[in-house]
PDB file of C-alpha atoms in Angstrom:
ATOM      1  CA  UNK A  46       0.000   0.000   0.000  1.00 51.00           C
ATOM      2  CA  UNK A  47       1.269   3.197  -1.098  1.00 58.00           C
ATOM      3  CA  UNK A  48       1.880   5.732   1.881  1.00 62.00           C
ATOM      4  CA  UNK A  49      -0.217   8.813   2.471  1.00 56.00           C
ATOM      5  CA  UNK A  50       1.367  12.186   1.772  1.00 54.00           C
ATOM      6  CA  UNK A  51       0.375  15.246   2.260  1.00 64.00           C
ATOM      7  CA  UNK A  52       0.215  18.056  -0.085  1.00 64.00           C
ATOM      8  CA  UNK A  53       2.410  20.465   1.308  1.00 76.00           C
ATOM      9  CA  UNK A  54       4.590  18.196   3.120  1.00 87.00           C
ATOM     10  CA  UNK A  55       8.161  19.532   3.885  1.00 90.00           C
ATOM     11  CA  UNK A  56      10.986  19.026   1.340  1.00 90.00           C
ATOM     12  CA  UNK A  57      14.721  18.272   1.974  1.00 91.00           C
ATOM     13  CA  UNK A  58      14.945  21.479   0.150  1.00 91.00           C
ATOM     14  CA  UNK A  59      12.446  23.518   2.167  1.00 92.00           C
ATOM     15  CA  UNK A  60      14.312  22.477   5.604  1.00 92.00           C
ATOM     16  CA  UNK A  61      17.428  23.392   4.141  1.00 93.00           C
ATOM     17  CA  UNK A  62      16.467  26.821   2.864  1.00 93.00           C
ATOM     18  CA  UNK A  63      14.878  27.163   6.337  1.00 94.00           C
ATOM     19  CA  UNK A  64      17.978  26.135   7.836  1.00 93.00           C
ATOM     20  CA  UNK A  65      20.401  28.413   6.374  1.00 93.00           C
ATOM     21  CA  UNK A  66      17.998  31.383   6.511  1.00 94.00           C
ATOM     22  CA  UNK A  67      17.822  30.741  10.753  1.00 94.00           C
ATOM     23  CA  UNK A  68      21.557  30.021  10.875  1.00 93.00           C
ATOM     24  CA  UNK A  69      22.212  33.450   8.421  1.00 92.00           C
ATOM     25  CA  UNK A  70      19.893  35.349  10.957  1.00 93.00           C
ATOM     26  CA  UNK A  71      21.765  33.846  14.323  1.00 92.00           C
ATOM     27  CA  UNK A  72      25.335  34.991  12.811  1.00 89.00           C
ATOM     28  CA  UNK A  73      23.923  38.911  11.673  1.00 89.00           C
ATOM     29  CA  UNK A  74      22.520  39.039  15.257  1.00 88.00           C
ATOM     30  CA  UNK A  75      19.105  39.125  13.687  1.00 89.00           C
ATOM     31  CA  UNK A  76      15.900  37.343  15.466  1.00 90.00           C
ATOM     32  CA  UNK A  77      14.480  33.825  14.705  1.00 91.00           C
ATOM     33  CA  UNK A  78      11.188  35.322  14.161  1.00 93.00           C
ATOM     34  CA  UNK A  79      12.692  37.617  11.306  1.00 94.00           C
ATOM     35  CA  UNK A  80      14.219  34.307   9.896  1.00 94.00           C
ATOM     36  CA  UNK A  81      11.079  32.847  10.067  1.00 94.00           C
ATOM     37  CA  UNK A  82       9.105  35.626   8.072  1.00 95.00           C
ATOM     38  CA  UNK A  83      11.922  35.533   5.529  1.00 94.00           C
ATOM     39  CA  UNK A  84      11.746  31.436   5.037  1.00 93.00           C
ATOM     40  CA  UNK A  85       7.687  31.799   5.017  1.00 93.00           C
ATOM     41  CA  UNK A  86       7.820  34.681   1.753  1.00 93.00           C
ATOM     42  CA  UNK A  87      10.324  32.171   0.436  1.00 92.00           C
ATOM     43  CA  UNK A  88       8.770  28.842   1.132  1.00 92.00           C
ATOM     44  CA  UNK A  89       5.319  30.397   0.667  1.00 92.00           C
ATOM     45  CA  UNK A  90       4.123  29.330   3.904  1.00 93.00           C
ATOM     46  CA  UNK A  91       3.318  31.029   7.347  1.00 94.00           C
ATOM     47  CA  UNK A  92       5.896  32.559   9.203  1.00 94.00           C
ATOM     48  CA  UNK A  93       4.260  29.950  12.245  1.00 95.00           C
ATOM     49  CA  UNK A  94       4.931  27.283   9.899  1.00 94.00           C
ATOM     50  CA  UNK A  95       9.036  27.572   9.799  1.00 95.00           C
ATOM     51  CA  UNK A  96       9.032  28.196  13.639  1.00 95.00           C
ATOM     52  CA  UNK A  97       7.460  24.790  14.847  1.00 95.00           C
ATOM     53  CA  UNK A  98       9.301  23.028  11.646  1.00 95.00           C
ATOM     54  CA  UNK A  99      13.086  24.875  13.372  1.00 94.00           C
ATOM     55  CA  UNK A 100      11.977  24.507  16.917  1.00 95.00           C
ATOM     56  CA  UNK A 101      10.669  20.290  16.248  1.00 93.00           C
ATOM     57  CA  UNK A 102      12.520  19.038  13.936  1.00 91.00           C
ATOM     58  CA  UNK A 103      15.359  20.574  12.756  1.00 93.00           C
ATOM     59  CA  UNK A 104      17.251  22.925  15.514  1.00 92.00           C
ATOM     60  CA  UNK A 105      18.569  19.701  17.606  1.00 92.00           C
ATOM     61  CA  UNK A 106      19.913  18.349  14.038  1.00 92.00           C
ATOM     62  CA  UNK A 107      21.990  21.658  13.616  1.00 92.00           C
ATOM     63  CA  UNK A 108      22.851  22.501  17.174  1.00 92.00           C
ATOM     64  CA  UNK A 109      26.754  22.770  16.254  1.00 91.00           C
ATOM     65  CA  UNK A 110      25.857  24.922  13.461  1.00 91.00           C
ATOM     66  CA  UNK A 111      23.481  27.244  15.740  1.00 92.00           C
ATOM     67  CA  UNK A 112      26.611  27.585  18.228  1.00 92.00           C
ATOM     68  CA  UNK A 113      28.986  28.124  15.477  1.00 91.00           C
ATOM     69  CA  UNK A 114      27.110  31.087  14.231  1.00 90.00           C
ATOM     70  CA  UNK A 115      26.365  32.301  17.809  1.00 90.00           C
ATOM     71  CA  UNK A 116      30.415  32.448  18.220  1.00 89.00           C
ATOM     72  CA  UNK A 117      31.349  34.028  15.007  1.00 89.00           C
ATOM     73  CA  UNK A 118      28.452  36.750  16.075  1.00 88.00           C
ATOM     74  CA  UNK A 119      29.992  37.439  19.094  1.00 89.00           C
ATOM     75  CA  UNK A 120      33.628  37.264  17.541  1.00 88.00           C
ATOM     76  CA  UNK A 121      32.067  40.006  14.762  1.00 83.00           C
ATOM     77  CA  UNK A 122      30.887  42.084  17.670  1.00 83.00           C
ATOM     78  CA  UNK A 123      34.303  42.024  19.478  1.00 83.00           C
ATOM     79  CA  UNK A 124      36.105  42.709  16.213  1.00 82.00           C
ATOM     80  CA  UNK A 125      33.194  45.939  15.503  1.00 78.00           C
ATOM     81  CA  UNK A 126      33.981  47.347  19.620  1.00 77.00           C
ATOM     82  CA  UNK A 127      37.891  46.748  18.853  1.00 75.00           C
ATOM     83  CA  UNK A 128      37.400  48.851  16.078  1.00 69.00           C
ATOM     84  CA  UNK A 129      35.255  51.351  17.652  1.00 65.00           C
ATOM     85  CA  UNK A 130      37.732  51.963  21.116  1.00 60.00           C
ATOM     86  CA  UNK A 131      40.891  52.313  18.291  1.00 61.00           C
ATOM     87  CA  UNK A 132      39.009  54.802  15.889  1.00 58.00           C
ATOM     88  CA  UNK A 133      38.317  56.608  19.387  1.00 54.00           C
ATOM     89  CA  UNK A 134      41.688  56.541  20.852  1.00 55.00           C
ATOM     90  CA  UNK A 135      43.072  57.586  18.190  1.00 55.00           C
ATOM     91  CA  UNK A 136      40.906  61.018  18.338  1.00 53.00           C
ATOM     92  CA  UNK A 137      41.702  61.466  22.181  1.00 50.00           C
ATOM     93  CA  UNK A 138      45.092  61.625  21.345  1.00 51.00           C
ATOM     94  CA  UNK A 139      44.905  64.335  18.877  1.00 53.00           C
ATOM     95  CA  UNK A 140      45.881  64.473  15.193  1.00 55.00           C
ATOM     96  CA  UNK A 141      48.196  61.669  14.530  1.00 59.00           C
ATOM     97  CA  UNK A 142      49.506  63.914  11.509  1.00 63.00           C
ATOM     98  CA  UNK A 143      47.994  63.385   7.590  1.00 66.00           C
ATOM     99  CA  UNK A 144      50.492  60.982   6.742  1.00 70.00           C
ATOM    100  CA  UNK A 145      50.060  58.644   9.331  1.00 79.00           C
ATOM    101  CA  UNK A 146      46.345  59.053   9.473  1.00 81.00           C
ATOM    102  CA  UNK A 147      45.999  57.829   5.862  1.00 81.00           C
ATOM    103  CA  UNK A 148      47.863  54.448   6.431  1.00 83.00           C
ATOM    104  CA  UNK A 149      45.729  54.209   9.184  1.00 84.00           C
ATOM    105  CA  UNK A 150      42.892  54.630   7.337  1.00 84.00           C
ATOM    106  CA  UNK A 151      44.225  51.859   4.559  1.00 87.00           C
ATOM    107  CA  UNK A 152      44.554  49.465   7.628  1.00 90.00           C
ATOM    108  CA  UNK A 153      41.199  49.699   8.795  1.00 91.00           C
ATOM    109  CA  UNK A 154      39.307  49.276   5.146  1.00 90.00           C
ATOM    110  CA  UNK A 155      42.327  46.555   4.752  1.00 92.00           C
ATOM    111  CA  UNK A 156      40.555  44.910   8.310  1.00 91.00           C
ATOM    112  CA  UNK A 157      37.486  45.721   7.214  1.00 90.00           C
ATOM    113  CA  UNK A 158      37.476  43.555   3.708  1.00 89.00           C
ATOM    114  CA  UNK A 159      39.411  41.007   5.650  1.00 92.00           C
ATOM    115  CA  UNK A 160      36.421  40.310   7.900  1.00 90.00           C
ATOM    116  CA  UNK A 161      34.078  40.226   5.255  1.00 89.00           C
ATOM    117  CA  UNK A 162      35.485  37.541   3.440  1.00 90.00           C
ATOM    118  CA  UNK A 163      35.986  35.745   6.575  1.00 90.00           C
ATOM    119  CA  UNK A 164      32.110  35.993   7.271  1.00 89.00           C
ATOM    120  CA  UNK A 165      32.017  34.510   3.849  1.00 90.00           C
ATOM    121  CA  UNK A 166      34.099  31.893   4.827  1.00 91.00           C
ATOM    122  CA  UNK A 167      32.335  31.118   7.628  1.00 89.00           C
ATOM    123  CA  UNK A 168      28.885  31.659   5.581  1.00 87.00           C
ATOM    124  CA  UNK A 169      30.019  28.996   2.801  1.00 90.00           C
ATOM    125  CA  UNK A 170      31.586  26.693   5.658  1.00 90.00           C
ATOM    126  CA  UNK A 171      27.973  26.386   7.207  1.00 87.00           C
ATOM    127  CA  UNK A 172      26.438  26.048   3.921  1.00 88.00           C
ATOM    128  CA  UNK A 173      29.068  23.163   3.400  1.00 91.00           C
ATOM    129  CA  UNK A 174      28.431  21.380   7.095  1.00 89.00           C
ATOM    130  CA  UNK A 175      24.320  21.496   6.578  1.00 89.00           C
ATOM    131  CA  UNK A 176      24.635  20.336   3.009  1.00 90.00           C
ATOM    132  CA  UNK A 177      27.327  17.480   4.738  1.00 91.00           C
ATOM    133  CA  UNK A 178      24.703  16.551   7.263  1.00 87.00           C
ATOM    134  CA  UNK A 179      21.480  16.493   4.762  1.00 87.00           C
ATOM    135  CA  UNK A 180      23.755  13.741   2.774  1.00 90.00           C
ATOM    136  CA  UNK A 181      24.543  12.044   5.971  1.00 87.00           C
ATOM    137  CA  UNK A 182      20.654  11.869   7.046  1.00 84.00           C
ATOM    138  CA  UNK A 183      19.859  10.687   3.657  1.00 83.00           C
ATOM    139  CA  UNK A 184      22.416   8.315   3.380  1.00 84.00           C
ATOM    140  CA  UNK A 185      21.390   6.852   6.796  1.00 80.00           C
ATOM    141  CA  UNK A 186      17.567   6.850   5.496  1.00 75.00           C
ATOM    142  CA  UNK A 187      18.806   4.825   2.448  1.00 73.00           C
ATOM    143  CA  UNK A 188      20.626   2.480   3.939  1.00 72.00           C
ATOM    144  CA  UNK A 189      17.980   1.922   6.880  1.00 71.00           C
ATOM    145  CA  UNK A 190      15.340   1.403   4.131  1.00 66.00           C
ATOM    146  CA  UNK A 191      14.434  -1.666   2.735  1.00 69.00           C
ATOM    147  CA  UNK A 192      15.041  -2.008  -1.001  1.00 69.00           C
ATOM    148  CA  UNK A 193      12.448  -3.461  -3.473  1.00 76.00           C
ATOM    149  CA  UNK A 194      12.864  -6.717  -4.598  1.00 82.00           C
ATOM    150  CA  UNK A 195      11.329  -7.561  -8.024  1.00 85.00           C
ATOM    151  CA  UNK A 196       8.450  -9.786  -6.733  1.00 88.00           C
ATOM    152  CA  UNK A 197       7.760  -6.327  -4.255  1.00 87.00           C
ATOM    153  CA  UNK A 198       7.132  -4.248  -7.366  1.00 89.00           C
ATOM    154  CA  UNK A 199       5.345  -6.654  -9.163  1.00 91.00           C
ATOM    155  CA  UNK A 200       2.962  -7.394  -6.870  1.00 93.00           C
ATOM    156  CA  UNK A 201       2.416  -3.467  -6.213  1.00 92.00           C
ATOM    157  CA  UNK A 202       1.812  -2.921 -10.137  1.00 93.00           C
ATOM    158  CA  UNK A 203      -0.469  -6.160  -9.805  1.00 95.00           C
ATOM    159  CA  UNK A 204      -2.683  -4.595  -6.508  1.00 95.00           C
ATOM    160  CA  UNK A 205      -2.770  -1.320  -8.750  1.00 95.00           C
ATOM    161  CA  UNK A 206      -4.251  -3.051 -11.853  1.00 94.00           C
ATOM    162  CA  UNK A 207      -6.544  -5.143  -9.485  1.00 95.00           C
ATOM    163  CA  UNK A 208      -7.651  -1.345  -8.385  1.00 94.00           C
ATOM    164  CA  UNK A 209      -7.938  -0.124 -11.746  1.00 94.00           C
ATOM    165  CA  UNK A 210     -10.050  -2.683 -13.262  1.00 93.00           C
ATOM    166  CA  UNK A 211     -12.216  -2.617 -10.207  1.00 91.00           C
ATOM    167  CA  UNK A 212     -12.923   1.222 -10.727  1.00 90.00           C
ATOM    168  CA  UNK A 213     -13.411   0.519 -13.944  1.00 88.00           C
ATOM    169  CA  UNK A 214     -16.074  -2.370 -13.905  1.00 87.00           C
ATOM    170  CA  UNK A 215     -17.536   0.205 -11.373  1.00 86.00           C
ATOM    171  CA  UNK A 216     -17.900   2.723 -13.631  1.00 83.00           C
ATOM    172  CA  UNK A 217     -19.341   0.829 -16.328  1.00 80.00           C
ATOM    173  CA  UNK A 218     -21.953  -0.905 -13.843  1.00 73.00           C
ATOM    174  CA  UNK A 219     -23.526   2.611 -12.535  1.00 70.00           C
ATOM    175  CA  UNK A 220     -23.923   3.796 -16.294  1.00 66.00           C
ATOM    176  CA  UNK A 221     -26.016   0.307 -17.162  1.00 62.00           C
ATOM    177  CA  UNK A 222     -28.229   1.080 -13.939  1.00 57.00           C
TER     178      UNK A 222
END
């Protein structure tokens, strides 16, 4: 017997665009709830829908990703604050003269782009570990599966016919009455 599914049941797809959007949100020091309105426009479903599908199924799957991004948020903060107190010091200490001030100015846009494409990185690394993980689940559903034999299919295509013909004799008995 062929199992029930239902119409907008959730794809491998869907939980991974729902994970990644979360994750995205965590690291930017954005809300879950503003992840979840994003996946919803993009999943066209309910904002409510992506929060019980993160909070049941899928946020204890990804709980290394979750603290990964937590870290490299708090890492980005640090780096922002470091470069906050040094932009300040530098003023309380008066003009550091033109020509030093522009190398300064180099180093910081230098630090800046640096810590972009490390957030990249680190974008493209989590991208890497939840694609690693879907393969892993679905490797583990494959292989705890039972394959088809032959005689399986067959008798499925036979039960189908059997159906088919039944409909069909159905059909043909309510137009004679």
């Amino acid at each position: 017997m062929k199992e029930k599914r239902r119409e907008d049941a959730w794809e491998k797809s869907h939980d991974l665009t729902l994970v990644q959007t979360v994750i995205s949100h965590i690291k930017n020091g954005s809300t879950q709830l503003a992840a979840f309105e994003e996946s919803a426009s993009q999943l066209n479903r309910t904002a409510a829908a992506c929060g019980f599908r993160w909070n049941k199924e899928l946020r204890s799957q990804y709980e290394t990703e979750i603290n990964d991004a937590k870290s490299f948020r708090m890492n980005l903060k640090q780096q922002k604050q470091q470069v906050r107190v040094t932009s300040v010091s530098s003023l309380a200490y008066g003009s550091i003269g033109p020509k030093y001030e522009e190398a300064f100015n180099q180093i910081i846009k230098i630090a800046r782009d640096q810590a972009q494409k490390f957030e990249q990185l680190i974008n493209e690394n989590s991208k890497l570990k939840l694609e690693i993980n879907e393969l892993k689940n679905q490797r583990n559903y494959n292989d705890s599966a039972p394959a088809k034999t032959n005689e399986d299919v067959a008798t499925e295509d036979l039960q189908t016919f059997i159906k088919i013909m039944n409909r069909a004799r159905n059909l043909t008995f309510s137009k004679k009455v």
